[in-house]
PDB file of C-alpha atoms in Angstrom:
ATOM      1  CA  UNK A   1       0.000   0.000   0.000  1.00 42.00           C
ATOM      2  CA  UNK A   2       2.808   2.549   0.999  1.00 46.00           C
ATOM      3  CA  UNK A   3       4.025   1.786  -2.408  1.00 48.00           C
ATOM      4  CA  UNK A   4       0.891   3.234  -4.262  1.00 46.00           C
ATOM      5  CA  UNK A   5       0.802   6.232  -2.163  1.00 53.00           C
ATOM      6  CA  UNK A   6       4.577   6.696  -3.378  1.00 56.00           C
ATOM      7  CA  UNK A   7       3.642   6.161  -7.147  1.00 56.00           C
ATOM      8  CA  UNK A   8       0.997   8.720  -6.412  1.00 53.00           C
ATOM      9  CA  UNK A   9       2.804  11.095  -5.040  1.00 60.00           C
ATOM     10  CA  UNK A  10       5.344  10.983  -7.444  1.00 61.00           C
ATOM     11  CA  UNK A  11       3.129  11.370 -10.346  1.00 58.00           C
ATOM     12  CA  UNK A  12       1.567  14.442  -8.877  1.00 88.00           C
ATOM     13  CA  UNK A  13       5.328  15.320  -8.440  1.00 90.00           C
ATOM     14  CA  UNK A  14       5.919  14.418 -11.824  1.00 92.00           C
ATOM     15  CA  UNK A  15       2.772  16.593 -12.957  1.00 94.00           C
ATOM     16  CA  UNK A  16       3.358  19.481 -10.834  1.00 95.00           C
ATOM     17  CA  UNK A  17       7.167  19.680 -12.455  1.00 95.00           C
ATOM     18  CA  UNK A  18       5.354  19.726 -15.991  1.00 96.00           C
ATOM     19  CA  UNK A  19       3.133  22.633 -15.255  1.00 95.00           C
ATOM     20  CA  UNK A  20       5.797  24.559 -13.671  1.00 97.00           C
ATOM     21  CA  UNK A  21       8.270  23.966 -17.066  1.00 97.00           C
ATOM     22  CA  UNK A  22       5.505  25.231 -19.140  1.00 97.00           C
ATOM     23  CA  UNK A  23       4.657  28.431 -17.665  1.00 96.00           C
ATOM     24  CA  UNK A  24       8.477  28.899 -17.455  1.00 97.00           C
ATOM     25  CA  UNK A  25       8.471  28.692 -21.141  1.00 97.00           C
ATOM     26  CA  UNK A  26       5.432  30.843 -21.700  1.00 96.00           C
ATOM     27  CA  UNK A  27       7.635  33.683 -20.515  1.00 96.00           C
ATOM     28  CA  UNK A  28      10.207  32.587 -22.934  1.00 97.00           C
ATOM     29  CA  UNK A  29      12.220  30.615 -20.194  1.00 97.00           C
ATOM     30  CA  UNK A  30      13.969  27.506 -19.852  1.00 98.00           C
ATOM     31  CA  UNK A  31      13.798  25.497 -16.746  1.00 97.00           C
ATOM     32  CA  UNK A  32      16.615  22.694 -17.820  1.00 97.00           C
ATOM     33  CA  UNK A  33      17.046  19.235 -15.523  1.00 96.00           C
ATOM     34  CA  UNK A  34      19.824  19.628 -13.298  1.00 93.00           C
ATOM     35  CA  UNK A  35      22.318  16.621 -12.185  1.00 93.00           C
ATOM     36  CA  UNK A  36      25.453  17.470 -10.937  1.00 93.00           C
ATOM     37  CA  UNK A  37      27.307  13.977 -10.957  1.00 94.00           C
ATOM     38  CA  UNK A  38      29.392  13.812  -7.409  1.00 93.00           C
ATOM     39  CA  UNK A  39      27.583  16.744  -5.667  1.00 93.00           C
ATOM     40  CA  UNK A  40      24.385  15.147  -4.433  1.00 95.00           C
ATOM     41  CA  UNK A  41      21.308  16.854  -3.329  1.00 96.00           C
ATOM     42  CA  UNK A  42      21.511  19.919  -5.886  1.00 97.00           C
ATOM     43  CA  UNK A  43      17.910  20.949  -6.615  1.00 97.00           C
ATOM     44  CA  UNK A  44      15.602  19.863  -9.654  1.00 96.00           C
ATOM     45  CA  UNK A  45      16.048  22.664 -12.145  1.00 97.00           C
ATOM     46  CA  UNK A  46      17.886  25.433 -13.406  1.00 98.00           C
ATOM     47  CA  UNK A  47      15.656  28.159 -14.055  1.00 98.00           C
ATOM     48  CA  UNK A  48      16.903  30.860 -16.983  1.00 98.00           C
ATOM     49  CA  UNK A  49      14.240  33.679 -17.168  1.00 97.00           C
ATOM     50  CA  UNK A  50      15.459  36.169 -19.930  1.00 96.00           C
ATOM     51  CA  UNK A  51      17.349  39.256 -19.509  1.00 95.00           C
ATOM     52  CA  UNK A  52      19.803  36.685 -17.253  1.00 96.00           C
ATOM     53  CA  UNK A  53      17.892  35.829 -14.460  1.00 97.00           C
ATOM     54  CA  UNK A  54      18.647  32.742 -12.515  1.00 97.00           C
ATOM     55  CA  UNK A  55      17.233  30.191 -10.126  1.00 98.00           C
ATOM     56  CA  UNK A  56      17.222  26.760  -8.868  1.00 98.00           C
ATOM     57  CA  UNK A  57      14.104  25.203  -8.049  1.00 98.00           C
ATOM     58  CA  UNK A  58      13.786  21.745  -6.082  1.00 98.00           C
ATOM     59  CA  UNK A  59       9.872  19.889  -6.816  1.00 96.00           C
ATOM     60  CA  UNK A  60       7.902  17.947  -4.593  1.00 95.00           C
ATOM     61  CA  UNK A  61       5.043  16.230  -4.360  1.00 92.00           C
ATOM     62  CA  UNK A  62       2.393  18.203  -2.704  1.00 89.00           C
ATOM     63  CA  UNK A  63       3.414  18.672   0.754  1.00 87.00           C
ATOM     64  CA  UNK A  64       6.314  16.990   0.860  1.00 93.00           C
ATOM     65  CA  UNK A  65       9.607  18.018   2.192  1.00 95.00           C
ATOM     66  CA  UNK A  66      13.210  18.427   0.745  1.00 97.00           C
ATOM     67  CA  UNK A  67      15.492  15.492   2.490  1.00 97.00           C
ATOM     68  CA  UNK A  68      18.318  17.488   4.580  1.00 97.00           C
ATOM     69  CA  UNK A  69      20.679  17.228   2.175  1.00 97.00           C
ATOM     70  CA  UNK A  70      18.709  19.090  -0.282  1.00 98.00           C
ATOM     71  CA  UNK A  71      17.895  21.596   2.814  1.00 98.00           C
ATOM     72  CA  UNK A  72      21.997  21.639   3.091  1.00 98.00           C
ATOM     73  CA  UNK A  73      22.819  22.240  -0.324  1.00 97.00           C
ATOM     74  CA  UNK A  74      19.868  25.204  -0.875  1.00 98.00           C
ATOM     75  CA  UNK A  75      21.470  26.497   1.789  1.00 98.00           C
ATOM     76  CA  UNK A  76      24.860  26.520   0.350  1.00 97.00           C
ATOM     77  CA  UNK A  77      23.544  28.144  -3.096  1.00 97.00           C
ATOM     78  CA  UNK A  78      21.386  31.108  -1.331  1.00 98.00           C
ATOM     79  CA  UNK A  79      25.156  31.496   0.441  1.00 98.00           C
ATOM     80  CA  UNK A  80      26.402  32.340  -2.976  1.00 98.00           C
ATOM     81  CA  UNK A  81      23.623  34.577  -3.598  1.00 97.00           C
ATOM     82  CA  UNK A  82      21.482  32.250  -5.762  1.00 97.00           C
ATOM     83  CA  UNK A  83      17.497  32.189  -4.923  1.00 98.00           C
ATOM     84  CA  UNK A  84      16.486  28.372  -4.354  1.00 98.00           C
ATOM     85  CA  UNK A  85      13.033  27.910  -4.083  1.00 98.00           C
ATOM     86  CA  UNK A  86      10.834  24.942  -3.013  1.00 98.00           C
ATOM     87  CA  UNK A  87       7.775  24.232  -5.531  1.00 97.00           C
ATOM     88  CA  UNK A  88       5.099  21.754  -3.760  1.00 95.00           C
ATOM     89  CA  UNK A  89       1.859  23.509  -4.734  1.00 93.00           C
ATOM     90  CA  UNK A  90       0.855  24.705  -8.764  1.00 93.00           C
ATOM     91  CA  UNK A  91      -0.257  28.073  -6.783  1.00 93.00           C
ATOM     92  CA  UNK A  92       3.545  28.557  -5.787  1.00 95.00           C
ATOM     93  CA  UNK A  93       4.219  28.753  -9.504  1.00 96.00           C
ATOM     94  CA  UNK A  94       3.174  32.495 -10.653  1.00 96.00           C
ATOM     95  CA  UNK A  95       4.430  33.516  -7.454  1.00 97.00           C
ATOM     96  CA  UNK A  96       7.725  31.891  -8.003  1.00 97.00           C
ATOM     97  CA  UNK A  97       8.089  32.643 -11.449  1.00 97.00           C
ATOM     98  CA  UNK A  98       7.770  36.345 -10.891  1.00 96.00           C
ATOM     99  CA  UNK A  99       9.984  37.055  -7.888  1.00 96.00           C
ATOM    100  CA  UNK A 100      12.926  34.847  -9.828  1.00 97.00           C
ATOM    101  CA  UNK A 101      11.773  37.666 -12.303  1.00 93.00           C
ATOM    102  CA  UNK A 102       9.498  36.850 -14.690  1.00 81.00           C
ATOM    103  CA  UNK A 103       6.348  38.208 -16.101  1.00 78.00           C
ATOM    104  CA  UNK A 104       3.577  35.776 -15.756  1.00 67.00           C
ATOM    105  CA  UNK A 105       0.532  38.411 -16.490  1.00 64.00           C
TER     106      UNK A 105
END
């Protein structure tokens, strides 16, 4: 059973990543997959806004938490003066979008 709920969750995850890389693109953005072989815990996505505007974003599933690693490396790139947000809800998104600076109206 714990199994299904973690398929679920992980589709909404899935789902809620999708929504967020469209709406990055409908103000002419790229939000591009991020691995960082060696450096675990880096978040989800690289978000380029134009005009050079840069963020990482980590997704969850709704209401779910980033592990403390994740937490640990966020950390690290606000340090360097990155923003690092944490996407669990598809009302986060606008919000997100336009304080990484973006112009979702």
């Amino acid at each position: 059973m714990a199994n299904s709920n973690k398929n679920t969750d992980k589709m909404r995850e899935k789902q809620l990543e999708h929504l967020f890389l469209m709406e990055v693109k409908s103000v002419g953005g790229l939000a591009l997959k991020f691995v960082s072989p060696g450096f675990s815990g880096v978040p989800d996505r690289l978000v380029l806004i134009p005009d050079g505007k840069v963020a990482f974003v980590e997704v969850k599933a709704p209401g779910q938490h980033p592990r403390p690693l994740q937490t640990a490396r966020h950390k690290q790139l606000r340090q360097l003066g990155f923003k690092v947000y944490v996407l669990d809800n598809p009302q986060q998104i606008p919000e997100i979008i336009r304080d990484i600076g973006g112009d979702t109206d």
